[in-house]
PDB file of C-alpha atoms in Angstrom:
ATOM      1  CA  MET A   1      81.336 117.924 -57.899  1.00  0.00           C
ATOM      2  CA  LYS A   2      79.924 115.723 -54.987  1.00  0.00           C
ATOM      3  CA  GLU A   3      77.964 112.805 -55.551  1.00  0.00           C
ATOM      4  CA  PRO A   4      74.646 112.712 -54.726  1.00  0.00           C
ATOM      5  CA  LEU A   5      73.781 110.440 -51.709  1.00  0.00           C
ATOM      6  CA  VAL A   6      72.052 107.092 -51.825  1.00  0.00           C
ATOM      7  CA  PRO A   7      69.839 106.857 -49.232  1.00  0.00           C
ATOM      8  CA  VAL A   8      70.186 103.188 -47.092  1.00  0.00           C
ATOM      9  CA  VAL A   9      67.339 101.306 -46.042  1.00  0.00           C
ATOM     10  CA  PRO A  10      68.141  99.063 -42.905  1.00  0.00           C
ATOM     11  CA  MET A  11      67.157  95.508 -43.988  1.00  0.00           C
ATOM     12  CA  SER A  12      65.876  92.779 -41.384  1.00  0.00           C
ATOM     13  CA  HIS A  13      68.257  90.925 -39.454  1.00  0.00           C
ATOM     14  CA  THR A  14      66.622  88.440 -40.460  1.00  0.00           C
ATOM     15  CA  ALA A  15      66.378  88.811 -44.151  1.00  0.00           C
ATOM     16  CA  HIS A  16      69.040  86.414 -44.876  1.00  0.00           C
ATOM     17  CA  ILE A  17      66.809  83.423 -44.061  1.00  0.00           C
ATOM     18  CA  ARG A  18      64.489  82.592 -46.649  1.00  0.00           C
ATOM     19  CA  SER A  19      61.995  81.043 -44.771  1.00  0.00           C
ATOM     20  CA  HIS A  20      61.678  84.628 -42.516  1.00  0.00           C
ATOM     21  CA  ARG A  21      61.095  86.211 -46.099  1.00  0.00           C
ATOM     22  CA  LYS A  22      58.066  87.728 -46.792  1.00  0.00           C
ATOM     23  CA  PRO A  23      56.103  85.653 -49.645  1.00  0.00           C
ATOM     24  CA  ARG A  24      55.531  86.981 -52.736  1.00  0.00           C
ATOM     25  CA  ARG A  25      51.570  87.037 -54.165  1.00  0.00           C
ATOM     26  CA  SER A  26      51.213  84.166 -56.632  1.00  0.00           C
ATOM     27  CA  ALA A  27      50.436  85.281 -60.052  1.00  0.00           C
ATOM     28  CA  THR A  28      47.249  83.371 -59.850  1.00  0.00           C
ATOM     29  CA  SER A  29      44.857  83.783 -57.488  1.00  0.00           C
ATOM     30  CA  SER A  30      42.660  81.858 -55.347  1.00  0.00           C
ATOM     31  CA  ILE A  31      40.195  79.775 -56.905  1.00  0.00           C
ATOM     32  CA  ALA A  32      36.600  80.381 -55.719  1.00  0.00           C
ATOM     33  CA  LEU A  33      34.115  77.998 -55.526  1.00  0.00           C
ATOM     34  CA  ARG A  34      30.631  78.038 -56.705  1.00  0.00           C
ATOM     35  CA  ALA A  35      28.375  75.391 -56.802  1.00  0.00           C
ATOM     36  CA  GLY A  36      24.057  75.135 -57.340  1.00  0.00           C
ATOM     37  CA  VAL A  37      21.771  72.839 -57.977  1.00  0.00           C
ATOM     38  CA  ALA A  38      19.230  73.439 -60.912  1.00  0.00           C
ATOM     39  CA  GLY A  39      17.017  70.616 -62.132  1.00  0.00           C
ATOM     40  CA  GLY A  40      19.113  68.042 -60.682  1.00  0.00           C
ATOM     41  CA  VAL A  41      22.526  69.069 -62.084  1.00  0.00           C
ATOM     42  CA  LEU A  42      25.227  70.194 -59.894  1.00  0.00           C
ATOM     43  CA  SER A  43      27.502  72.853 -61.186  1.00  0.00           C
ATOM     44  CA  MET A  44      30.473  73.950 -59.810  1.00  0.00           C
ATOM     45  CA  ALA A  45      32.483  77.300 -60.832  1.00  0.00           C
ATOM     46  CA  ALA A  46      36.004  77.827 -60.665  1.00  0.00           C
ATOM     47  CA  ALA A  47      37.015  81.309 -61.073  1.00  0.00           C
ATOM     48  CA  GLY A  48      40.732  82.332 -61.382  1.00  0.00           C
ATOM     49  CA  ALA A  49      42.619  85.605 -61.093  1.00  0.00           C
ATOM     50  CA  SER A  50      45.654  85.550 -63.161  1.00  0.00           C
ATOM     51  CA  ALA A  51      48.308  88.241 -63.906  1.00  0.00           C
ATOM     52  CA  SER A  52      46.729  88.922 -67.276  1.00  0.00           C
ATOM     53  CA  ALA A  53      43.757  91.665 -67.946  1.00  0.00           C
ATOM     54  CA  ASN A  54      41.233  88.765 -67.897  1.00  0.00           C
ATOM     55  CA  ALA A  55      41.386  87.577 -64.128  1.00  0.00           C
ATOM     56  CA  ALA A  56      38.755  89.431 -63.145  1.00  0.00           C
ATOM     57  CA  GLU A  57      36.178  87.146 -65.397  1.00  0.00           C
ATOM     58  CA  PRO A  58      35.707  83.820 -63.637  1.00  0.00           C
ATOM     59  CA  VAL A  59      36.097  80.522 -65.244  1.00  0.00           C
ATOM     60  CA  THR A  60      33.370  78.406 -64.976  1.00  0.00           C
ATOM     61  CA  GLN A  61      33.254  74.600 -65.296  1.00  0.00           C
ATOM     62  CA  THR A  62      30.314  72.010 -65.163  1.00  0.00           C
ATOM     63  CA  ILE A  63      30.106  68.982 -63.288  1.00  0.00           C
ATOM     64  CA  GLU A  64      27.180  66.881 -64.197  1.00  0.00           C
ATOM     65  CA  LEU A  65      26.061  64.029 -61.277  1.00  0.00           C
ATOM     66  CA  PRO A  66      23.156  61.458 -61.680  1.00  0.00           C
ATOM     67  CA  THR A  67      19.842  62.472 -61.493  1.00  0.00           C
ATOM     68  CA  LEU A  68      16.750  60.299 -60.293  1.00  0.00           C
ATOM     69  CA  THR A  69      15.668  58.873 -63.454  1.00  0.00           C
ATOM     70  CA  ALA A  70      12.785  57.177 -64.812  1.00  0.00           C
ATOM     71  CA  ASP A  71      14.383  54.082 -64.489  1.00  0.00           C
ATOM     72  CA  MET A  72      15.159  54.391 -60.475  1.00  0.00           C
ATOM     73  CA  SER A  73      11.631  55.759 -60.183  1.00  0.00           C
ATOM     74  CA  ALA A  74      10.213  52.342 -61.276  1.00  0.00           C
ATOM     75  CA  GLN A  75      12.647  50.607 -58.953  1.00  0.00           C
ATOM     76  CA  VAL A  76      11.757  52.431 -56.174  1.00  0.00           C
ATOM     77  CA  ALA A  77       7.492  51.796 -57.045  1.00  0.00           C
ATOM     78  CA  GLN A  78       8.610  47.716 -57.668  1.00  0.00           C
ATOM     79  CA  SER A  79      10.172  47.735 -53.939  1.00  0.00           C
ATOM     80  CA  ALA A  80       7.592  49.226 -52.452  1.00  0.00           C
ATOM     81  CA  ALA A  81       5.045  47.333 -54.136  1.00  0.00           C
ATOM     82  CA  ALA A  82       6.881  44.282 -52.952  1.00  0.00           C
ATOM     83  CA  THR A  83       6.923  45.167 -49.343  1.00  0.00           C
ATOM     84  CA  GLN A  84       3.189  45.752 -49.602  1.00  0.00           C
ATOM     85  CA  GLN A  85       2.974  41.899 -50.953  1.00  0.00           C
ATOM     86  CA  ALA A  86       4.886  40.920 -48.454  1.00  0.00           C
ATOM     87  CA  ALA A  87       2.899  42.472 -45.917  1.00  0.00           C
ATOM     88  CA  ALA A  88      -0.545  41.071 -47.507  1.00  0.00           C
ATOM     89  CA  ASN A  89       1.055  37.715 -47.149  1.00  0.00           C
ATOM     90  CA  TYR A  90       2.080  37.834 -43.693  1.00  0.00           C
ATOM     91  CA  GLU A  91      -1.569  38.902 -43.016  1.00  0.00           C
ATOM     92  CA  LEU A  92      -2.931  36.463 -44.778  1.00  0.00           C
ATOM     93  CA  ARG A  93      -0.746  33.805 -43.307  1.00  0.00           C
ATOM     94  CA  ALA A  94      -1.301  35.243 -39.415  1.00  0.00           C
ATOM     95  CA  GLU A  95      -5.236  34.542 -40.295  1.00  0.00           C
ATOM     96  CA  ARG A  96      -4.943  31.087 -41.775  1.00  0.00           C
ATOM     97  CA  ASP A  97      -3.023  30.307 -39.054  1.00  0.00           C
ATOM     98  CA  ALA A  98      -5.715  31.529 -36.639  1.00  0.00           C
ATOM     99  CA  ALA A  99      -8.503  30.178 -37.999  1.00  0.00           C
ATOM    100  CA  ALA A 100      -6.615  26.798 -37.994  1.00  0.00           C
ATOM    101  CA  ALA A 101      -6.029  26.961 -34.586  1.00  0.00           C
ATOM    102  CA  LYS A 102      -9.727  28.211 -33.693  1.00  0.00           C
ATOM    103  CA  ALA A 103     -10.576  24.738 -36.065  1.00  0.00           C
ATOM    104  CA  ALA A 104      -8.089  22.667 -33.538  1.00  0.00           C
ATOM    105  CA  ALA A 105      -9.875  23.921 -30.495  1.00  0.00           C
ATOM    106  CA  GLU A 106     -13.882  23.131 -31.641  1.00  0.00           C
ATOM    107  CA  ALA A 107     -12.562  19.977 -33.055  1.00  0.00           C
ATOM    108  CA  LYS A 108     -11.330  19.082 -29.643  1.00  0.00           C
ATOM    109  CA  LYS A 109     -14.426  20.377 -28.105  1.00  0.00           C
ATOM    110  CA  ASP A 110     -16.706  18.473 -30.067  1.00  0.00           C
ATOM    111  CA  LEU A 111     -14.607  15.184 -29.687  1.00  0.00           C
ATOM    112  CA  ALA A 112     -15.197  15.699 -26.139  1.00  0.00           C
ATOM    113  CA  GLU A 113     -18.579  16.250 -26.151  1.00  0.00           C
ATOM    114  CA  ALA A 114     -19.042  13.442 -28.101  1.00  0.00           C
ATOM    115  CA  LYS A 115     -17.096  10.971 -25.611  1.00  0.00           C
ATOM    116  CA  LYS A 116     -19.622  12.903 -22.896  1.00  0.00           C
ATOM    117  CA  LYS A 117     -22.626  11.365 -24.700  1.00  0.00           C
ATOM    118  CA  ALA A 118     -21.851   7.937 -25.939  1.00  0.00           C
ATOM    119  CA  GLU A 119     -20.728   8.024 -21.651  1.00  0.00           C
ATOM    120  CA  ALA A 120     -24.205   8.858 -20.877  1.00  0.00           C
ATOM    121  CA  LYS A 121     -25.629   6.716 -23.488  1.00  0.00           C
ATOM    122  CA  LYS A 122     -23.979   4.054 -22.357  1.00  0.00           C
ATOM    123  CA  LYS A 123     -24.860   4.310 -18.474  1.00  0.00           C
ATOM    124  CA  ALA A 124     -28.573   4.763 -19.640  1.00  0.00           C
ATOM    125  CA  ALA A 125     -28.401   1.667 -21.326  1.00  0.00           C
ATOM    126  CA  GLU A 126     -26.865   0.051 -18.598  1.00  0.00           C
ATOM    127  CA  ALA A 127     -29.684   1.529 -16.037  1.00  0.00           C
ATOM    128  CA  ALA A 128     -32.250   0.526 -18.415  1.00  0.00           C
ATOM    129  CA  ARG A 129     -30.638  -3.342 -18.443  1.00  0.00           C
ATOM    130  CA  LYS A 130     -30.405  -3.076 -14.923  1.00  0.00           C
ATOM    131  CA  ALA A 131     -33.993  -1.693 -14.224  1.00  0.00           C
ATOM    132  CA  ALA A 132     -35.402  -4.237 -16.443  1.00  0.00           C
ATOM    133  CA  ALA A 133     -33.396  -7.113 -14.610  1.00  0.00           C
ATOM    134  CA  GLU A 134     -35.078  -6.126 -11.389  1.00  0.00           C
ATOM    135  CA  ARG A 135     -38.613  -5.762 -12.757  1.00  0.00           C
ATOM    136  CA  ALA A 136     -38.336  -9.318 -14.075  1.00  0.00           C
ATOM    137  CA  THR A 137     -37.362 -10.190 -10.813  1.00  0.00           C
ATOM    138  CA  ARG A 138     -39.680  -8.607  -8.831  1.00  0.00           C
ATOM    139  CA  SER A 139     -42.476 -10.185 -11.352  1.00  0.00           C
ATOM    140  CA  ALA A 140     -41.168 -13.508 -10.372  1.00  0.00           C
ATOM    141  CA  GLU A 141     -41.223 -12.894  -6.697  1.00  0.00           C
ATOM    142  CA  ARG A 142     -44.459 -11.900  -6.958  1.00  0.00           C
ATOM    143  CA  ALA A 143     -46.261 -14.358  -8.905  1.00  0.00           C
ATOM    144  CA  THR A 144     -44.654 -16.819  -6.343  1.00  0.00           C
ATOM    145  CA  LEU A 145     -46.105 -14.529  -3.973  1.00  0.00           C
ATOM    146  CA  SER A 146     -49.524 -14.910  -5.530  1.00  0.00           C
ATOM    147  CA  ALA A 147     -49.086 -18.259  -5.557  1.00  0.00           C
ATOM    148  CA  SER A 148     -48.304 -18.676  -1.776  1.00  0.00           C
ATOM    149  CA  ALA A 149     -51.241 -16.021  -1.400  1.00  0.00           C
ATOM    150  CA  SER A 150     -53.857 -18.173  -3.173  1.00  0.00           C
ATOM    151  CA  ALA A 151     -52.745 -21.423  -1.439  1.00  0.00           C
ATOM    152  CA  SER A 152     -53.116 -19.805   1.935  1.00  0.00           C
ATOM    153  CA  ALA A 153     -56.515 -18.060   1.188  1.00  0.00           C
ATOM    154  CA  SER A 154     -58.168 -21.386   0.339  1.00  0.00           C
ATOM    155  CA  THR A 155     -56.970 -22.963   3.508  1.00  0.00           C
ATOM    156  CA  SER A 156     -57.911 -20.275   5.840  1.00  0.00           C
ATOM    157  CA  VAL A 157     -60.055 -17.526   4.613  1.00  0.00           C
ATOM    158  CA  SER A 158     -62.094 -16.803   7.952  1.00  0.00           C
ATOM    159  CA  ALA A 159     -59.468 -16.113  10.257  1.00  0.00           C
ATOM    160  CA  PRO A 160     -55.951 -14.919   8.884  1.00  0.00           C
ATOM    161  CA  SER A 161     -52.721 -16.165  10.481  1.00  0.00           C
ATOM    162  CA  SER A 162     -49.462 -14.381  11.603  1.00  0.00           C
ATOM    163  CA  GLY A 163     -48.313 -16.187   7.962  1.00  0.00           C
ATOM    164  CA  SER A 164     -50.876 -13.815   6.484  1.00  0.00           C
ATOM    165  CA  VAL A 165     -49.062 -10.915   8.162  1.00  0.00           C
ATOM    166  CA  ALA A 166     -45.711 -12.262   6.511  1.00  0.00           C
ATOM    167  CA  THR A 167     -47.096 -12.682   2.897  1.00  0.00           C
ATOM    168  CA  VAL A 168     -48.450  -8.947   3.108  1.00  0.00           C
ATOM    169  CA  ILE A 169     -45.205  -7.797   4.050  1.00  0.00           C
ATOM    170  CA  ALA A 170     -43.425  -9.624   1.928  1.00  0.00           C
ATOM    171  CA  PHE A 171     -45.586  -8.597  -0.926  1.00  0.00           C
ATOM    172  CA  LEU A 172     -45.107  -5.279   0.107  1.00  0.00           C
ATOM    173  CA  LYS A 173     -41.391  -6.043  -0.167  1.00  0.00           C
ATOM    174  CA  ALA A 174     -41.336  -6.906  -3.727  1.00  0.00           C
ATOM    175  CA  GLN A 175     -42.777  -3.643  -4.867  1.00  0.00           C
ATOM    176  CA  VAL A 176     -39.872  -1.263  -3.413  1.00  0.00           C
ATOM    177  CA  GLY A 177     -38.725   0.621  -6.319  1.00  0.00           C
ATOM    178  CA  ASP A 178     -41.778   0.838  -8.116  1.00  0.00           C
ATOM    179  CA  ALA A 179     -43.295   4.251  -9.290  1.00  0.00           C
ATOM    180  CA  TYR A 180     -45.931   6.432  -7.702  1.00  0.00           C
ATOM    181  CA  VAL A 181     -48.461   7.490  -9.853  1.00  0.00           C
ATOM    182  CA  MET A 182     -51.626   8.725  -8.652  1.00  0.00           C
ATOM    183  CA  GLY A 183     -54.537   6.554  -9.841  1.00  0.00           C
ATOM    184  CA  ALA A 184     -52.491   3.589 -10.403  1.00  0.00           C
ATOM    185  CA  THR A 185     -53.133   0.063  -9.075  1.00  0.00           C
ATOM    186  CA  GLY A 186     -49.734  -2.105 -10.742  1.00  0.00           C
ATOM    187  CA  PRO A 187     -48.077  -3.884 -11.203  1.00  0.00           C
ATOM    188  CA  ASN A 188     -45.420  -1.682 -11.314  1.00  0.00           C
ATOM    189  CA  ALA A 189     -46.998   1.657 -10.289  1.00  0.00           C
ATOM    190  CA  TRP A 190     -49.239   2.409  -7.532  1.00  0.00           C
ATOM    191  CA  ASP A 191     -50.292   5.006  -5.307  1.00  0.00           C
ATOM    192  CA  CYS A 192     -50.380   5.083  -1.464  1.00  0.00           C
ATOM    193  CA  SER A 193     -54.246   3.069  -1.499  1.00  0.00           C
ATOM    194  CA  SER A 194     -54.137   1.034  -3.939  1.00  0.00           C
ATOM    195  CA  LEU A 195     -50.647  -0.558  -2.566  1.00  0.00           C
ATOM    196  CA  VAL A 196     -52.115  -1.462   0.748  1.00  0.00           C
ATOM    197  CA  GLN A 197     -55.412  -2.757  -0.959  1.00  0.00           C
ATOM    198  CA  ALA A 198     -53.432  -5.012  -2.997  1.00  0.00           C
ATOM    199  CA  ALA A 199     -50.976  -5.804  -0.274  1.00  0.00           C
ATOM    200  CA  TYR A 200     -53.976  -7.400   1.982  1.00  0.00           C
ATOM    201  CA  LYS A 201     -56.219  -9.120  -0.715  1.00  0.00           C
ATOM    202  CA  GLN A 202     -53.288 -11.431  -0.926  1.00  0.00           C
ATOM    203  CA  VAL A 203     -54.842 -13.089   1.894  1.00  0.00           C
ATOM    204  CA  GLY A 204     -57.951 -12.184   0.882  1.00  0.00           C
ATOM    205  CA  VAL A 205     -58.865  -9.447   2.783  1.00  0.00           C
ATOM    206  CA  ASP A 206     -60.904  -6.746   0.799  1.00  0.00           C
ATOM    207  CA  LEU A 207     -60.138  -3.115   1.762  1.00  0.00           C
ATOM    208  CA  PRO A 208     -61.450  -0.054   0.471  1.00  0.00           C
ATOM    209  CA  ARG A 209     -59.939   1.898  -2.835  1.00  0.00           C
ATOM    210  CA  VAL A 210     -59.404   4.873  -1.100  1.00  0.00           C
ATOM    211  CA  SER A 211     -57.476   5.829   2.285  1.00  0.00           C
ATOM    212  CA  GLN A 212     -60.404   7.735   3.787  1.00  0.00           C
ATOM    213  CA  ASP A 213     -62.318   4.615   4.001  1.00  0.00           C
ATOM    214  CA  GLN A 214     -58.994   2.238   4.510  1.00  0.00           C
ATOM    215  CA  SER A 215     -58.829   4.195   7.565  1.00  0.00           C
ATOM    216  CA  MET A 216     -62.405   3.746   8.904  1.00  0.00           C
ATOM    217  CA  ALA A 217     -61.264  -0.010   8.389  1.00  0.00           C
ATOM    218  CA  GLY A 218     -60.852  -2.762  10.688  1.00  0.00           C
ATOM    219  CA  THR A 219     -60.044  -1.892  14.541  1.00  0.00           C
ATOM    220  CA  ASP A 220     -58.466   1.104  16.227  1.00  0.00           C
ATOM    221  CA  VAL A 221     -54.975   0.886  17.609  1.00  0.00           C
ATOM    222  CA  PRO A 222     -52.778   3.145  19.595  1.00  0.00           C
ATOM    223  CA  LEU A 223     -49.842   3.886  17.967  1.00  0.00           C
ATOM    224  CA  SER A 224     -48.120   3.400  21.298  1.00  0.00           C
ATOM    225  CA  ASP A 225     -49.418  -0.291  20.230  1.00  0.00           C
ATOM    226  CA  VAL A 226     -49.033  -0.665  16.715  1.00  0.00           C
ATOM    227  CA  GLN A 227     -47.811  -3.852  15.629  1.00  0.00           C
ATOM    228  CA  VAL A 228     -46.277  -4.999  12.452  1.00  0.00           C
ATOM    229  CA  GLY A 229     -49.141  -5.627   9.425  1.00  0.00           C
ATOM    230  CA  ASP A 230     -51.374  -2.747  10.729  1.00  0.00           C
ATOM    231  CA  ILE A 231     -52.084  -0.024   8.430  1.00  0.00           C
ATOM    232  CA  LEU A 232     -51.086   3.572   9.373  1.00  0.00           C
ATOM    233  CA  TYR A 233     -53.010   6.803   8.116  1.00  0.00           C
ATOM    234  CA  TRP A 234     -52.212  10.486   8.294  1.00  0.00           C
ATOM    235  CA  GLY A 235     -54.966  12.845   8.800  1.00  0.00           C
ATOM    236  CA  GLY A 236     -58.109  12.857  10.437  1.00  0.00           C
ATOM    237  CA  LYS A 237     -59.942   9.154  10.558  1.00  0.00           C
ATOM    238  CA  GLY A 238     -62.516   9.060   7.865  1.00  0.00           C
ATOM    239  CA  SER A 239     -60.652  12.169   6.016  1.00  0.00           C
ATOM    240  CA  ALA A 240     -57.020  10.721   5.804  1.00  0.00           C
ATOM    241  CA  TYR A 241     -54.709  11.868   2.931  1.00  0.00           C
ATOM    242  CA  HIS A 242     -52.343   9.028   3.118  1.00  0.00           C
ATOM    243  CA  VAL A 243     -51.763   5.310   4.108  1.00  0.00           C
ATOM    244  CA  GLY A 244     -49.085   3.206   4.339  1.00  0.00           C
ATOM    245  CA  VAL A 245     -48.040  -0.541   6.337  1.00  0.00           C
ATOM    246  CA  TYR A 246     -46.429  -0.809   9.523  1.00  0.00           C
ATOM    247  CA  ILE A 247     -43.626  -3.356   8.988  1.00  0.00           C
ATOM    248  CA  GLY A 248     -41.663  -3.316  12.307  1.00  0.00           C
ATOM    249  CA  ASP A 249     -38.433  -1.790  13.817  1.00  0.00           C
ATOM    250  CA  GLY A 250     -40.037   1.525  13.395  1.00  0.00           C
ATOM    251  CA  GLN A 251     -40.723   1.519   9.901  1.00  0.00           C
ATOM    252  CA  TYR A 252     -43.395   1.845   7.696  1.00  0.00           C
ATOM    253  CA  LEU A 253     -43.597   0.859   3.456  1.00  0.00           C
ATOM    254  CA  ASP A 254     -45.854   3.168   1.382  1.00  0.00           C
ATOM    255  CA  ALA A 255     -46.123   4.709  -1.990  1.00  0.00           C
ATOM    256  CA  ALA A 256     -44.436   7.404  -0.993  1.00  0.00           C
ATOM    257  CA  ASN A 257     -44.815  10.127  -3.855  1.00  0.00           C
ATOM    258  CA  PRO A 258     -43.732  10.404  -7.129  1.00  0.00           C
ATOM    259  CA  SER A 259     -40.207  11.900  -6.443  1.00  0.00           C
ATOM    260  CA  LYS A 260     -39.543   8.825  -3.997  1.00  0.00           C
ATOM    261  CA  GLY A 261     -41.527   6.090  -5.403  1.00  0.00           C
ATOM    262  CA  VAL A 262     -42.211   2.822  -3.116  1.00  0.00           C
ATOM    263  CA  VAL A 263     -40.080   2.970  -0.243  1.00  0.00           C
ATOM    264  CA  ILE A 264     -39.612   1.862   3.567  1.00  0.00           C
ATOM    265  CA  GLN A 265     -39.015   4.898   5.584  1.00  0.00           C
ATOM    266  CA  ASP A 266     -38.818   5.998   9.472  1.00  0.00           C
ATOM    267  CA  LEU A 267     -42.064   6.509  11.387  1.00  0.00           C
ATOM    268  CA  SER A 268     -40.333   8.818  13.569  1.00  0.00           C
ATOM    269  CA  GLY A 269     -39.015  11.108  10.362  1.00  0.00           C
ATOM    270  CA  TYR A 270     -42.825  11.487   9.228  1.00  0.00           C
ATOM    271  CA  PRO A 271     -45.095  10.291  12.635  1.00  0.00           C
ATOM    272  CA  ALA A 272     -48.557   8.575  11.740  1.00  0.00           C
ATOM    273  CA  SER A 273     -52.067  10.481  12.929  1.00  0.00           C
ATOM    274  CA  GLY A 274     -53.463   6.919  13.941  1.00  0.00           C
ATOM    275  CA  ALA A 275     -53.782   2.994  12.891  1.00  0.00           C
ATOM    276  CA  VAL A 276     -56.003   0.254  12.500  1.00  0.00           C
ATOM    277  CA  ARG A 277     -55.496  -3.434  12.343  1.00  0.00           C
ATOM    278  CA  VAL A 278     -57.226  -5.730   9.928  1.00  0.00           C
ATOM    279  CA  LEU A 279     -55.802  -8.910  10.594  1.00  0.00           C
TER     280      LEU A 279
END
């Protein structure tokens, strides 16, 4: 009786090499990880499939991680409060610095103004002292002129000479710088006609008080023939509104106005309307 034939399965020509063999399936299946977050706890589940009948059910392992506790919340709150306080401190410091800078600027400005006022006060005091000295000098000159005029008048009242003209001019020049005040009659303030009247009174010539009447006194003189000591008037004869005295070299002296006072001026700048001679 023949023996049954055993089928022969061809083997791969690389089967005898270990690295070329097909790997066997491990008895333990791959591990699946499962993660979930619930209430601040991270859970990780590892499921393993074994060769036994329990391989279908996963094995679960829970790992707890740190959660945000009340202490950590307090620390965060404290940090935020500290940051806010630091910002408030910086803001307060900036405000104080700005206030200090402003105060320094104002103090500097006040100091400059105080220096300016002190300088102005010093200049005013110096001007007042100088004016007082000038007034004293003029007063002395007037006293001298008055004495000289009195002597001249006592020796020659009826016929004033050229010396009388010099006395008039000297008196007038001694008043330069005095103030102009309407209606004033000296000794430190004049109007135009009171100054002319006072000047001629020094040599015994009595003139009317106002310019209208003074333009009618003495003898009319053409302006082309005017001489030192002649009275100049502006306006119509008998209705003149201003008077002065010719002092030579195309100039006259008068109590001009409140802004100028008693001054010497050029006749070309303000030509007179007429002239009269009383000496």
